[in-house]
Amino acid sequence: MGVEEGKEAVKRYIEDLRKKIHYHNYRYYVLNEPEISDAEYDRLFKELEELERKYPELITPDSPTQRVGAKPLEEFGAYEHSIPMLSLNSVTTEGEVRDYDERVRRMLGGEEIEYVVEPKIDGLAMELVYENGVFTVGSTRGDGKTGENITQNLKTIKTIPLRFFAETGAPPLPLLEVRGEVFIPVSKFKELNAELGARGEKMFANPRNAAAGSVRQLDPRVTASRPLDFFAYGVGRAEGKEFSMHWEVLDYLQRMGFKVSPVIRRFKEFKDVIKYHEEVKEKRDVLDYEIDGIVVKVNSIEQQNRLGMISRSPRWAIAYKFPAREEFTRVNDIQVQVGRTGALTPVAILAPVQISGVTVSRATLHNEDELRKKDVRIGDTVVVERAGDVIPEVVSVIKSKRTGAEREFRMPDRCPVCGAEVLKEGPIVRCIGVSCSAQLKERIKHFASLRAMNVEGLGEKVIELLVDRNLVSDAADLFSLTKRDLLKLERMGDKSAQNILDAMEKSKHTTFSRLIHALGIRHVGEHTASLLADNFRDMEALRNANYEDLISIPEIGPEVAKSILLFFEQGSTKELLKKLERAGVRYEKKGVRVAEEEEVKKALEGKTFVFTGRISMPREEAKSIVVRLGGKVASSVSKRTDFVVAGEEAGSKLEQAETLGVKIIDEEEFRVMVKEVVKTV
Ligand code: IVH
């Protein structure tokens, strides 16, 4: 076979691999129905990466490896939409929406009309251009005519196909402009904020702001780390295809691999549209994405064309909004709350107000800069918003209601709880007191919380009382509480006390990652905790880690590494860990009790392994065995590698190992090496 022919074969092989990855990506992210294991997917992906490293000239912009390929930008370019992106007129009452329907019927001369109804997603409108089925340009709506070119950021979103996924095998359209909404799911938004909060970074007020802040990052790596998602709801130009119904457009988009809201319906009777609005409104709090109403669209494109548009909004569609989760109320006071890391947060104490069924009496003002920007004063009338179950927020001040009696608020220069000095770090003011009871309360609340040690039934009030009565001076003290201690607390009955004791006992058996998270190390949220748990054998190993060990973990940066080191250097940490151990706290790693594993010989202590090619046990499992036994896993072969475990079809890493003279073993030998241990695990 000639060189060129060989190259052709590689090209075909790579193309085939890409197709497979696109397909499995679609199954996983869009359909939520993966067909293969994560490990298998990783294997395909790594194989493609390896081949592309070897043949960089074969890399294409739509390769799955190119989702985060681009370098940070200085600024975004402008992008002119070939067909303006319209906005929607909106109505809020049933009367108004009925009037709309009547108007449409009149204009169409009383013809039969079918409506397509969709949720109105509260995110950001985007346009994605596909040429011959390949994603080429993505842009924001901007002013409707010109938006920003944010292609490289949109490419990082897994539910945006890099190329059409055409089941039918029909050639893709020469040009299709897909329109839809970028958003962050509510559950992911909460995780993101928790993570940002743990790192002491600015949190987002709501999922929409989080999506906006994430999609407009100049560094696509930051965007890639944000849980952005995309729903398609329409098209701009479409060459080579005539759609006759909007429903058909949605169906086509779905078939091309886009996520289309599963909540869409079509109705001929307008009363059904109204019923749908009611139903979706009820569902609003259970959906994992924020919606602020429904969009009603005339299904027939021919009818749409006859209706046309009026001042930048189509006549063939209307937004029928839900009542805003906003109310006016008065700021009775502004108080300062001290968090777990000592951050002082200004909180507005409000005249209680009902917002869609929930009484709101406090709202966060985030920090001093935010407070100044919004210019909130004590006595002001403000607009308060409750977005999903996110903490209520002061949106704006109604300045026209000011009487002159309002008082400005200044952040204190001492901690309002312990009187210690405060330090300003960017927008955040922090109490530096080491024995601040407010911080202690928050640390213990965090320690006992659902996603940390999960001590069921140990509520915030009880924790506050325990600290106030000096019954606990750190989180580990919880475990030495007796029933008598608990019974000393107000409104504590025998049964509740017993329940708390039982829950504490239960919580002593936890996982390594939960325990790390529970410690409340600054900058270490749930995600970082699980990374640490994956990379260190046990607490002892983590405690002894140095800067290099920590920084060598992808995703862990200098700031996080330093914070971890600082945490373990403290005398109070050593004390806390000792007390936790004495109290009988045990953690499991991937189902293995470390206490039992201690007895197992650390066969692989200090040895570095590299895996290449296909082995029969899942890669993740093999890696975790190595780590559990005190070894390390690297992704590339170097002189410091001790063993290369080569499976079937091992590639360049095997060659590298041969060149460097690194010991190469096969899966069988690896199994023998770890066998004794695997048995006891
Ligand atoms: S259709 C010609 N459908 O609402 C109609 N828009 O004010 C253009 N939106 O900018 C939009 N969900 O950001 C449409 N299912 C949906 C939508 C939707 C959310 C947003 C979009 C648009 C704004 C219109």
XYZ file of C-alpha atoms and ligand atoms in Angstrom:
705
model
C 0.000 0.000 0.000
C 1.356 3.425 -0.951
C 1.826 6.243 1.517
C -1.099 8.209 0.141
C -3.358 5.162 0.215
C -2.347 4.557 3.814
C -3.197 8.115 4.637
C -6.589 7.715 2.961
C -7.282 4.702 5.138
C -6.340 6.634 8.284
C -8.558 9.485 7.165
C -11.482 7.131 6.682
C -10.816 5.506 10.015
C -10.703 8.884 11.788
C -13.894 9.967 10.032
C -15.574 6.794 11.187
C -14.404 7.366 14.736
C -15.774 10.914 14.664
C -19.134 9.676 13.441
C -19.264 7.212 16.294
C -18.369 9.887 18.843
C -20.927 12.340 17.452
C -23.527 9.607 17.661
C -22.719 8.642 21.266
C -22.489 12.281 22.240
C -26.023 12.716 20.897
C -27.282 9.636 22.762
C -25.742 10.869 25.986
C -26.377 14.602 25.981
C -29.451 15.077 23.823
C -31.407 11.881 24.380
C -30.073 11.086 27.822
C -29.916 7.448 26.710
C -26.289 6.392 26.414
C -25.610 3.131 24.634
C -22.043 2.682 25.833
C -20.265 3.187 29.145
C -18.429 6.399 29.954
C -15.191 4.449 29.887
C -15.902 3.191 26.394
C -16.738 6.708 25.251
C -13.511 8.004 26.794
C -11.627 5.324 24.958
C -13.057 6.367 21.595
C -12.352 9.990 22.376
C -8.780 9.344 23.473
C -8.148 7.265 20.412
C -9.299 10.111 18.216
C -7.150 12.547 20.169
C -4.145 10.348 19.720
C -4.696 9.975 16.002
C -5.202 13.704 15.591
C -1.982 14.346 17.462
C -0.230 12.066 15.065
C -1.950 13.495 11.992
C -2.706 17.116 12.864
C -3.346 17.881 9.198
C -6.443 15.683 9.414
C -8.094 17.747 12.165
C -11.374 19.304 11.021
C -13.225 22.143 12.782
C -16.222 19.882 13.383
C -14.187 17.160 15.066
C -15.522 16.348 18.562
C -12.050 17.178 19.892
C -12.459 20.768 18.709
C -15.135 21.772 21.200
C -12.558 23.587 23.294
C -9.812 24.055 20.784
C -9.685 27.792 20.467
C -7.497 30.334 22.242
C -8.937 33.169 24.343
C -10.113 36.151 22.330
C -9.367 39.839 22.827
C -12.934 40.712 21.931
C -15.878 39.267 20.040
C -16.468 40.198 16.418
C -19.793 41.510 15.182
C -22.078 39.231 13.213
C -24.871 40.469 11.015
C -27.905 38.205 10.875
C -29.045 37.599 7.324
C -32.667 37.653 8.468
C -33.298 39.810 11.553
C -33.957 37.944 14.769
C -37.343 39.185 15.862
C -38.705 39.655 19.319
C -42.126 38.667 20.573
C -45.020 40.793 21.679
C -46.286 39.573 24.961
C -49.503 39.408 26.921
C -50.167 38.408 30.504
C -53.916 37.919 30.834
C -56.368 35.438 29.378
C -58.420 38.301 27.948
C -55.430 39.660 26.059
C -54.456 36.309 24.619
C -58.050 35.687 23.470
C -58.005 39.091 21.776
C -54.817 38.033 20.026
C -56.452 34.842 18.752
C -59.457 36.778 17.484
C -57.242 39.266 15.670
C -55.334 36.470 13.965
C -58.551 34.711 12.915
C -59.946 37.972 11.533
C -56.793 38.648 9.553
C -56.877 35.145 8.086
C -60.497 35.542 7.073
C -61.844 33.010 9.548
C -59.750 30.101 8.250
C -58.997 27.123 10.440
C -55.823 27.712 12.463
C -53.544 25.324 14.231
C -51.277 26.684 16.957
C -47.975 25.239 18.103
C -47.298 26.031 21.757
C -43.877 25.945 23.355
C -42.434 26.929 26.707
C -40.766 30.339 26.656
C -37.295 29.555 27.883
C -35.685 32.234 29.991
C -32.231 32.198 28.481
C -30.527 33.948 25.589
C -31.439 33.779 21.915
C -28.752 32.483 19.563
C -28.338 31.811 15.868
C -26.258 28.883 14.629
C -25.243 28.716 10.979
C -24.730 25.271 9.426
C -23.109 24.976 6.028
C -23.467 21.559 4.454
C -24.389 20.269 7.865
C -21.324 21.662 9.637
C -21.575 24.286 12.376
C -19.678 27.345 11.150
C -20.832 30.488 12.949
C -22.769 31.044 16.155
C -23.924 34.424 17.348
C -26.015 36.215 19.934
C -29.222 37.996 18.994
C -27.762 41.420 19.827
C -30.142 44.128 18.671
C -31.813 41.690 16.287
C -29.838 42.857 13.253
C -26.281 42.481 14.515
C -25.082 40.202 17.280
C -21.705 39.031 18.539
C -19.792 36.181 16.988
C -19.358 33.711 19.841
C -18.782 30.592 17.733
C -15.969 29.168 19.827
C -18.011 29.413 23.009
C -21.115 27.866 21.482
C -18.997 24.987 20.210
C -18.299 23.985 23.820
C -21.997 23.258 24.424
C -22.480 19.528 24.121
C -26.107 19.754 22.989
C -25.152 21.908 20.013
C -24.240 19.487 17.209
C -20.949 20.299 15.507
C -22.420 18.632 12.473
C -25.861 17.381 11.609
C -26.723 14.003 12.791
C -28.752 12.761 9.833
C -30.359 9.414 10.500
C -31.887 9.371 7.045
C -28.552 9.519 5.259
C -29.936 12.304 3.040
C -27.290 14.939 2.263
C -27.423 17.879 4.697
C -28.844 21.221 3.520
C -26.309 23.587 1.933
C -27.346 26.237 4.457
C -29.476 26.213 7.560
C -29.676 28.850 10.259
C -30.902 27.335 13.492
C -32.334 29.538 16.192
C -32.835 28.735 19.815
C -32.108 29.524 23.404
C -28.978 28.959 25.454
C -29.667 28.375 29.145
C -28.325 26.747 32.314
C -30.512 24.086 33.981
C -31.688 25.141 37.453
C -30.039 22.170 39.209
C -26.723 22.865 37.466
C -27.052 26.554 38.270
C -27.258 25.733 41.970
C -24.160 23.527 41.784
C -22.294 26.206 39.859
C -23.168 28.866 42.424
C -22.205 26.584 45.314
C -18.870 25.981 43.621
C -18.308 29.685 42.942
C -19.312 30.486 46.508
C -16.891 27.902 47.904
C -14.137 29.479 45.843
C -15.055 32.894 47.187
C -15.985 34.057 43.702
C -18.968 36.123 42.729
C -22.160 34.094 42.445
C -24.865 34.666 39.855
C -28.259 36.026 40.808
C -30.226 33.635 38.594
C -29.748 31.000 35.884
C -30.229 33.541 33.091
C -27.436 35.789 34.364
C -25.253 32.732 34.830
C -25.872 31.709 31.205
C -25.208 35.240 29.971
C -22.010 35.515 31.998
C -20.819 32.116 30.817
C -21.524 32.369 27.129
C -19.778 35.719 26.804
C -16.451 34.659 28.294
C -13.463 35.543 26.157
C -11.736 32.336 27.218
C -13.677 29.366 25.809
C -12.206 27.109 28.490
C -14.233 28.979 31.088
C -17.363 28.606 28.972
C -16.634 24.894 28.576
C -16.604 24.475 32.350
C -20.100 25.956 32.648
C -23.165 23.700 32.382
C -24.720 25.440 29.365
C -27.461 23.804 27.354
C -29.420 24.629 24.196
C -32.997 24.242 22.975
C -33.738 24.845 19.289
C -37.065 26.515 18.459
C -36.881 27.799 14.900
C -34.898 28.509 11.748
C -33.709 31.527 9.803
C -32.587 30.899 6.216
C -32.972 27.349 4.964
C -31.569 26.535 1.549
C -32.714 23.404 -0.188
C -35.788 22.813 1.916
C -39.282 24.264 2.024
C -41.051 23.821 5.311
C -44.794 24.147 5.262
C -45.418 23.870 8.993
C -43.540 25.119 12.053
C -44.124 21.693 13.604
C -42.192 20.219 10.694
C -39.304 22.606 11.426
C -39.144 21.402 15.036
C -39.306 17.801 13.928
C -36.503 18.362 11.409
C -34.295 20.062 14.012
C -34.832 17.179 16.350
C -33.823 14.731 13.660
C -30.667 16.729 12.943
C -29.583 16.171 16.534
C -30.879 19.248 18.362
C -32.647 19.248 21.654
C -36.205 20.498 21.215
C -38.354 21.082 24.284
C -40.379 17.938 25.030
C -43.172 20.167 26.344
C -44.253 21.393 22.855
C -47.833 20.669 21.669
C -50.175 21.668 18.827
C -53.846 22.588 19.157
C -56.676 23.579 16.853
C -58.948 24.805 19.638
C -57.850 27.960 21.385
C -59.278 26.815 24.704
C -56.622 24.090 24.675
C -53.905 26.749 24.380
C -55.279 28.343 27.542
C -55.391 24.998 29.305
C -51.806 24.347 28.235
C -50.729 27.690 29.717
C -52.287 26.648 33.042
C -50.662 23.228 32.971
C -47.196 24.507 32.158
C -47.522 27.204 34.826
C -48.185 24.450 37.360
C -45.168 22.525 36.116
C -42.934 25.579 36.178
C -41.229 24.747 39.450
C -40.519 21.134 38.548
C -38.954 21.757 35.154
C -35.174 21.910 35.330
C -35.041 25.088 33.264
C -36.500 28.492 33.923
C -39.453 29.508 31.780
C -41.351 32.759 31.956
C -44.378 31.859 29.878
C -45.442 30.031 26.748
C -45.011 31.003 23.109
C -48.023 30.537 20.858
C -47.138 30.202 17.161
C -49.322 29.802 14.084
C -48.293 26.431 12.666
C -48.792 27.028 8.935
C -45.850 28.880 7.396
C -48.064 30.068 4.560
C -50.422 31.653 7.112
C -47.408 33.074 8.955
C -46.287 34.792 5.757
C -49.708 36.295 5.197
C -49.791 37.621 8.757
C -46.336 39.177 8.425
C -44.844 41.306 11.101
C -45.300 44.567 12.896
C -42.462 46.660 14.333
C -39.879 43.861 14.633
C -42.299 41.301 16.043
C -44.124 38.632 14.079
C -47.927 38.802 14.041
C -47.989 35.003 13.877
C -46.614 34.472 17.368
C -47.136 35.823 20.847
C -45.616 35.258 24.258
C -48.261 34.501 26.869
C -46.312 35.182 30.016
C -46.748 33.830 33.505
C -47.294 36.304 36.310
C -43.917 37.692 37.351
C -42.401 36.274 40.478
C -41.809 39.838 41.540
C -43.399 42.118 44.091
C -42.930 45.559 45.587
C -42.110 45.808 49.229
C -40.327 47.989 51.759
C -36.797 47.519 53.073
C -37.255 47.732 56.844
C -33.608 47.198 57.615
C -30.316 46.033 56.185
C -28.401 43.530 58.259
C -25.131 41.757 57.811
C -24.886 37.991 57.751
C -21.576 36.245 58.385
C -20.922 33.167 56.271
C -18.825 30.055 56.747
C -15.692 31.603 55.293
C -16.293 34.848 57.187
C -17.760 36.713 54.214
C -20.084 39.501 55.300
C -23.239 39.583 53.174
C -25.689 42.467 53.397
C -29.265 41.208 53.617
C -32.413 43.286 53.155
C -35.003 42.689 55.860
C -38.297 43.207 54.092
C -41.868 43.902 55.002
C -43.134 40.336 54.377
C -44.674 39.907 50.953
C -46.297 36.997 49.102
C -44.618 36.100 45.830
C -46.412 33.339 43.926
C -47.450 31.533 47.067
C -44.318 31.995 49.167
C -43.789 34.586 51.904
C -40.566 36.479 51.397
C -39.115 38.524 54.247
C -35.405 38.617 53.432
C -33.494 39.117 50.212
C -29.811 39.066 49.511
C -27.952 42.177 48.431
C -24.844 40.069 47.625
C -22.075 42.497 48.605
C -21.248 46.126 49.116
C -20.537 46.821 45.444
C -23.918 45.406 44.396
C -25.638 47.348 47.126
C -24.007 50.594 45.941
C -24.753 49.847 42.316
C -28.446 49.356 43.028
C -28.315 52.145 45.629
C -30.577 50.346 48.075
C -31.319 52.315 51.227
C -33.182 51.470 54.423
C -36.787 52.596 53.958
C -36.729 52.191 50.153
C -39.506 50.565 48.190
C -37.923 47.852 46.096
C -38.783 45.202 43.542
C -38.042 41.734 44.893
C -37.812 38.687 42.669
C -38.092 35.035 43.536
C -36.538 32.991 40.745
C -37.347 29.289 41.134
C -36.128 28.324 44.555
C -33.089 30.537 44.348
C -32.632 33.005 47.230
C -34.891 36.039 46.717
C -33.122 39.063 45.361
C -33.630 42.818 45.355
C -33.910 43.662 41.667
C -34.235 47.435 41.761
C -35.262 50.449 43.802
C -38.361 52.495 42.972
C -36.626 55.828 43.361
C -39.818 57.804 42.712
C -41.159 56.503 46.008
C -38.356 58.060 48.029
C -39.402 60.564 50.689
C -35.959 61.665 51.784
C -36.254 59.758 55.053
C -34.321 56.762 53.636
C -31.015 55.939 55.250
C -27.881 54.793 53.468
C -26.219 51.694 54.790
C -22.504 51.308 55.441
C -20.771 47.971 55.798
C -19.336 47.665 59.314
C -15.541 47.719 59.740
C -15.746 45.032 62.394
C -17.512 41.690 62.392
C -21.008 42.297 63.802
C -20.878 38.940 65.573
C -17.410 38.551 67.082
C -16.066 42.085 66.780
C -12.927 40.990 64.947
C -11.481 43.121 62.185
C -12.624 42.740 58.619
C -10.541 42.538 55.481
C -11.684 43.623 52.036
C -10.856 41.175 49.227
C -12.278 42.563 46.005
C -15.985 43.036 46.462
C -16.035 40.733 49.485
C -15.577 41.884 53.067
C -14.406 39.107 55.357
C -14.254 38.666 59.138
C -10.807 37.441 60.098
C -11.789 36.317 63.608
C -10.588 32.794 64.348
C -13.233 32.037 66.920
C -16.165 33.799 65.336
C -19.312 32.011 66.445
C -21.165 33.003 63.269
C -18.518 31.302 61.142
C -18.548 28.287 63.406
C -22.322 27.957 63.114
C -22.126 28.125 59.337
C -19.219 25.659 59.213
C -21.158 23.159 61.267
C -24.322 23.708 59.221
C -22.259 22.992 56.131
C -20.629 19.947 57.736
C -24.008 18.431 58.631
C -25.751 19.398 55.398
C -27.351 17.022 52.925
C -24.513 17.051 50.393
C -21.800 16.805 53.035
C -22.123 14.484 56.063
C -25.910 14.451 55.760
C -26.880 14.384 59.436
C -30.620 14.100 58.949
C -32.822 16.091 61.280
C -30.020 18.237 62.678
C -31.568 21.556 61.751
C -30.009 25.005 61.620
C -31.766 26.156 64.805
C -30.379 23.236 66.817
C -26.852 23.920 65.548
C -27.135 27.584 66.507
C -28.278 26.651 69.996
C -25.453 24.132 70.380
C -22.878 26.804 69.530
C -24.536 29.452 71.692
C -24.549 27.072 74.665
C -20.894 26.224 74.071
C -21.789 22.569 73.657
C -19.706 22.314 70.488
C -16.572 24.147 69.463
C -15.991 22.387 66.169
C -17.837 20.003 63.857
C -16.328 16.885 65.425
C -17.852 17.814 68.774
C -21.225 16.902 67.315
C -20.263 13.271 67.675
C -19.536 13.483 71.373
C -22.899 15.005 72.221
C -25.010 12.952 74.580
C -28.733 12.780 74.918
C -28.441 14.807 78.082
C -26.692 17.603 76.188
C -29.387 17.655 73.566
C -32.200 17.603 76.110
C -30.834 20.803 77.578
C -31.883 22.611 74.411
C -35.194 24.425 74.154
C -38.069 22.478 72.636
C -36.032 19.291 72.355
C -37.963 16.144 73.225
C -36.609 12.702 73.958
C -37.645 11.370 70.558
C -36.057 14.176 68.541
C -32.871 13.899 70.575
C -32.699 10.169 69.883
C -33.367 10.759 66.183
C -30.484 13.209 66.002
C -28.144 10.799 67.783
C -29.141 7.998 65.422
C -28.646 10.226 62.402
C -25.196 11.204 63.647
C -24.240 7.610 64.093
C -25.422 6.843 60.568
C -23.533 9.788 59.103
C -20.247 8.464 60.495
C -20.101 6.063 57.583
C -19.552 8.270 54.626
C -17.550 8.584 51.421
C -14.143 10.172 51.076
C -15.455 12.863 48.787
C -18.305 13.829 51.132
C -15.902 14.020 54.048
C -13.543 16.325 52.144
C -16.482 18.479 51.113
C -17.770 18.566 54.701
C -14.473 19.981 55.997
C -15.404 23.244 54.314
C -11.970 24.006 52.879
C -12.117 27.343 51.119
C -12.353 27.015 47.341
C -13.190 23.318 47.651
C -16.795 22.708 46.679
C -18.465 19.437 45.897
C -16.806 19.017 42.523
C -13.277 19.758 43.721
C -13.833 17.461 46.692
C -14.650 14.603 44.372
C -11.569 15.350 42.258
C -9.422 15.173 45.384
C -11.081 11.946 46.454
C -10.305 10.440 43.053
C -6.677 11.444 43.228
C -5.710 10.677 46.803
C -5.851 7.364 48.520
C -7.024 8.680 51.862
C -7.071 11.690 54.155
C -3.526 10.969 55.241
C -2.327 11.200 51.647
C -4.303 14.367 51.028
C -3.000 15.917 54.239
C 0.587 15.198 53.182
C 0.154 16.371 49.608
C 2.466 19.147 48.490
C 1.821 21.961 46.065
C 3.051 19.975 43.046
C 0.866 16.982 43.893
C -2.187 19.198 44.028
C -1.471 21.331 41.012
C -0.798 18.259 38.880
C -4.511 17.448 39.062
C -6.212 18.964 36.038
C -8.810 21.546 37.105
C -6.974 22.384 40.323
C -5.306 25.765 40.068
C -2.785 27.598 42.265
C -5.395 29.345 44.368
C -7.237 26.148 45.251
C -3.973 24.287 45.892
C -2.750 26.997 48.255
C -6.013 27.046 50.109
C -5.847 23.269 50.641
C -2.271 23.512 51.934
C -3.200 26.338 54.266
C -6.141 24.367 55.603
C -4.057 21.313 56.469
C -1.303 23.403 58.030
C -3.617 24.725 60.674
C -3.475 23.272 64.163
C -7.261 23.340 64.367
C -7.471 21.097 61.277
C -5.159 18.488 62.802
C -7.240 18.576 65.942
C -10.474 18.269 63.974
C -9.257 15.278 61.947
C -8.001 13.510 65.039
C -11.318 14.038 66.771
C -13.261 12.802 63.736
C -11.194 9.663 63.636
C -11.609 9.061 67.337
C -15.357 9.595 67.000
C -15.387 6.673 64.573
C -15.890 8.492 61.283
C -15.127 6.057 58.462
C -15.185 6.745 54.783
C -15.423 4.550 51.754
C -13.673 4.995 48.490
C -15.601 3.612 45.543
C -17.255 1.119 47.826
C -14.065 0.178 49.667
C -13.667 0.841 53.323
C -10.289 2.440 53.743
C -9.976 1.188 57.287
C -9.941 -2.347 55.877
C -7.732 -1.448 53.002
C -5.068 -0.132 55.343
C -4.178 -3.738 56.004
C -3.553 -4.359 52.353
C 0.014 -4.106 51.226
C 0.648 -0.907 49.323
C 1.924 -2.875 46.379
C 2.108 -0.038 43.973
C 3.253 2.699 46.342
C 4.911 5.518 44.429
C 4.736 3.796 41.043
C 3.463 5.648 37.993
C 1.257 3.856 35.462
C 0.151 4.775 31.980
C -2.686 2.910 30.267
C -2.930 2.620 26.522
C -5.107 0.656 24.142
C -8.178 -1.351 25.030
C -8.305 -3.494 28.134
C -11.262 -5.521 29.266
C -11.790 -3.899 32.639
C -13.107 -0.341 32.502
C -10.234 2.143 32.420
C -11.670 4.064 35.338
C -11.677 0.930 37.456
C -8.086 0.089 36.567
C -7.018 3.629 37.388
C -8.827 3.640 40.684
C -7.168 0.368 41.698
C -3.762 1.915 41.048
C -4.570 5.024 43.029
C -6.039 3.003 45.878
C -2.856 1.018 46.104
C -0.734 4.107 46.407
C 0.261 4.428 42.765
C -0.239 7.244 40.317
C -1.778 7.353 36.881
C -0.419 9.609 34.173
C -1.810 10.256 30.739
C 1.444 10.363 28.849
C 4.614 8.306 28.929
C 7.805 9.873 30.241
C 11.063 8.741 31.785
C 9.335 8.814 35.149
C 6.746 6.254 34.095
C 7.246 2.892 35.821
C 4.763 0.742 33.899
C 2.865 1.059 30.672
C -0.148 -1.225 30.626
C -0.729 -1.939 26.960
C -4.071 -3.289 25.794
C -5.251 -4.112 22.291
C -4.537 -1.650 19.539
C -2.195 0.335 21.733
C -0.910 3.346 19.834
C 1.826 5.916 20.105
C 2.210 5.564 23.875
C 3.476 2.053 23.374
C 6.074 3.266 20.885
C 7.063 5.996 23.301
C 7.489 3.439 26.097
C 9.700 1.310 23.876
C 11.842 4.283 22.944
C 12.263 5.324 26.564
C 12.786 1.775 27.790
C 9.813 1.875 30.151
C 8.541 -1.487 31.334
C 5.553 -2.636 29.304
C 3.067 -5.089 30.751
C -0.191 -6.465 29.420
C -3.540 -6.624 31.128
C -2.921 -10.133 32.442
C 0.302 -9.082 34.139
C -1.422 -6.033 35.552
C -4.168 -8.197 36.994
C -1.611 -10.470 38.617
C 0.168 -7.474 40.048
C -2.971 -6.224 41.734
C -4.788 -9.521 42.190
C -4.400 -10.047 45.894
C -5.696 -6.616 46.468
C -8.596 -6.792 44.084
C -9.785 -9.893 45.917
C -9.886 -8.261 49.276
C -11.554 -5.168 47.943
S -39.535 32.423 18.898
C -40.127 35.262 15.863
N -39.707 30.555 20.731
O -38.064 34.974 23.575
C -40.070 34.706 17.170
N -38.605 32.576 21.285
O -39.000 37.951 22.792
C -38.734 34.689 17.736
N -37.697 32.627 23.545
O -35.529 36.485 21.708
C -38.580 33.891 18.890
N -38.332 30.615 24.124
O -34.894 34.672 23.366
C -39.267 31.783 20.430
N -39.899 28.805 22.242
C -39.470 30.036 21.936
C -38.759 30.819 22.864
C -38.344 32.096 22.492
C -37.683 31.706 24.505
C -37.092 33.985 23.665
C -36.057 34.333 22.636
C -36.538 35.573 21.957
C -37.531 36.110 22.925
C -38.611 36.824 22.177
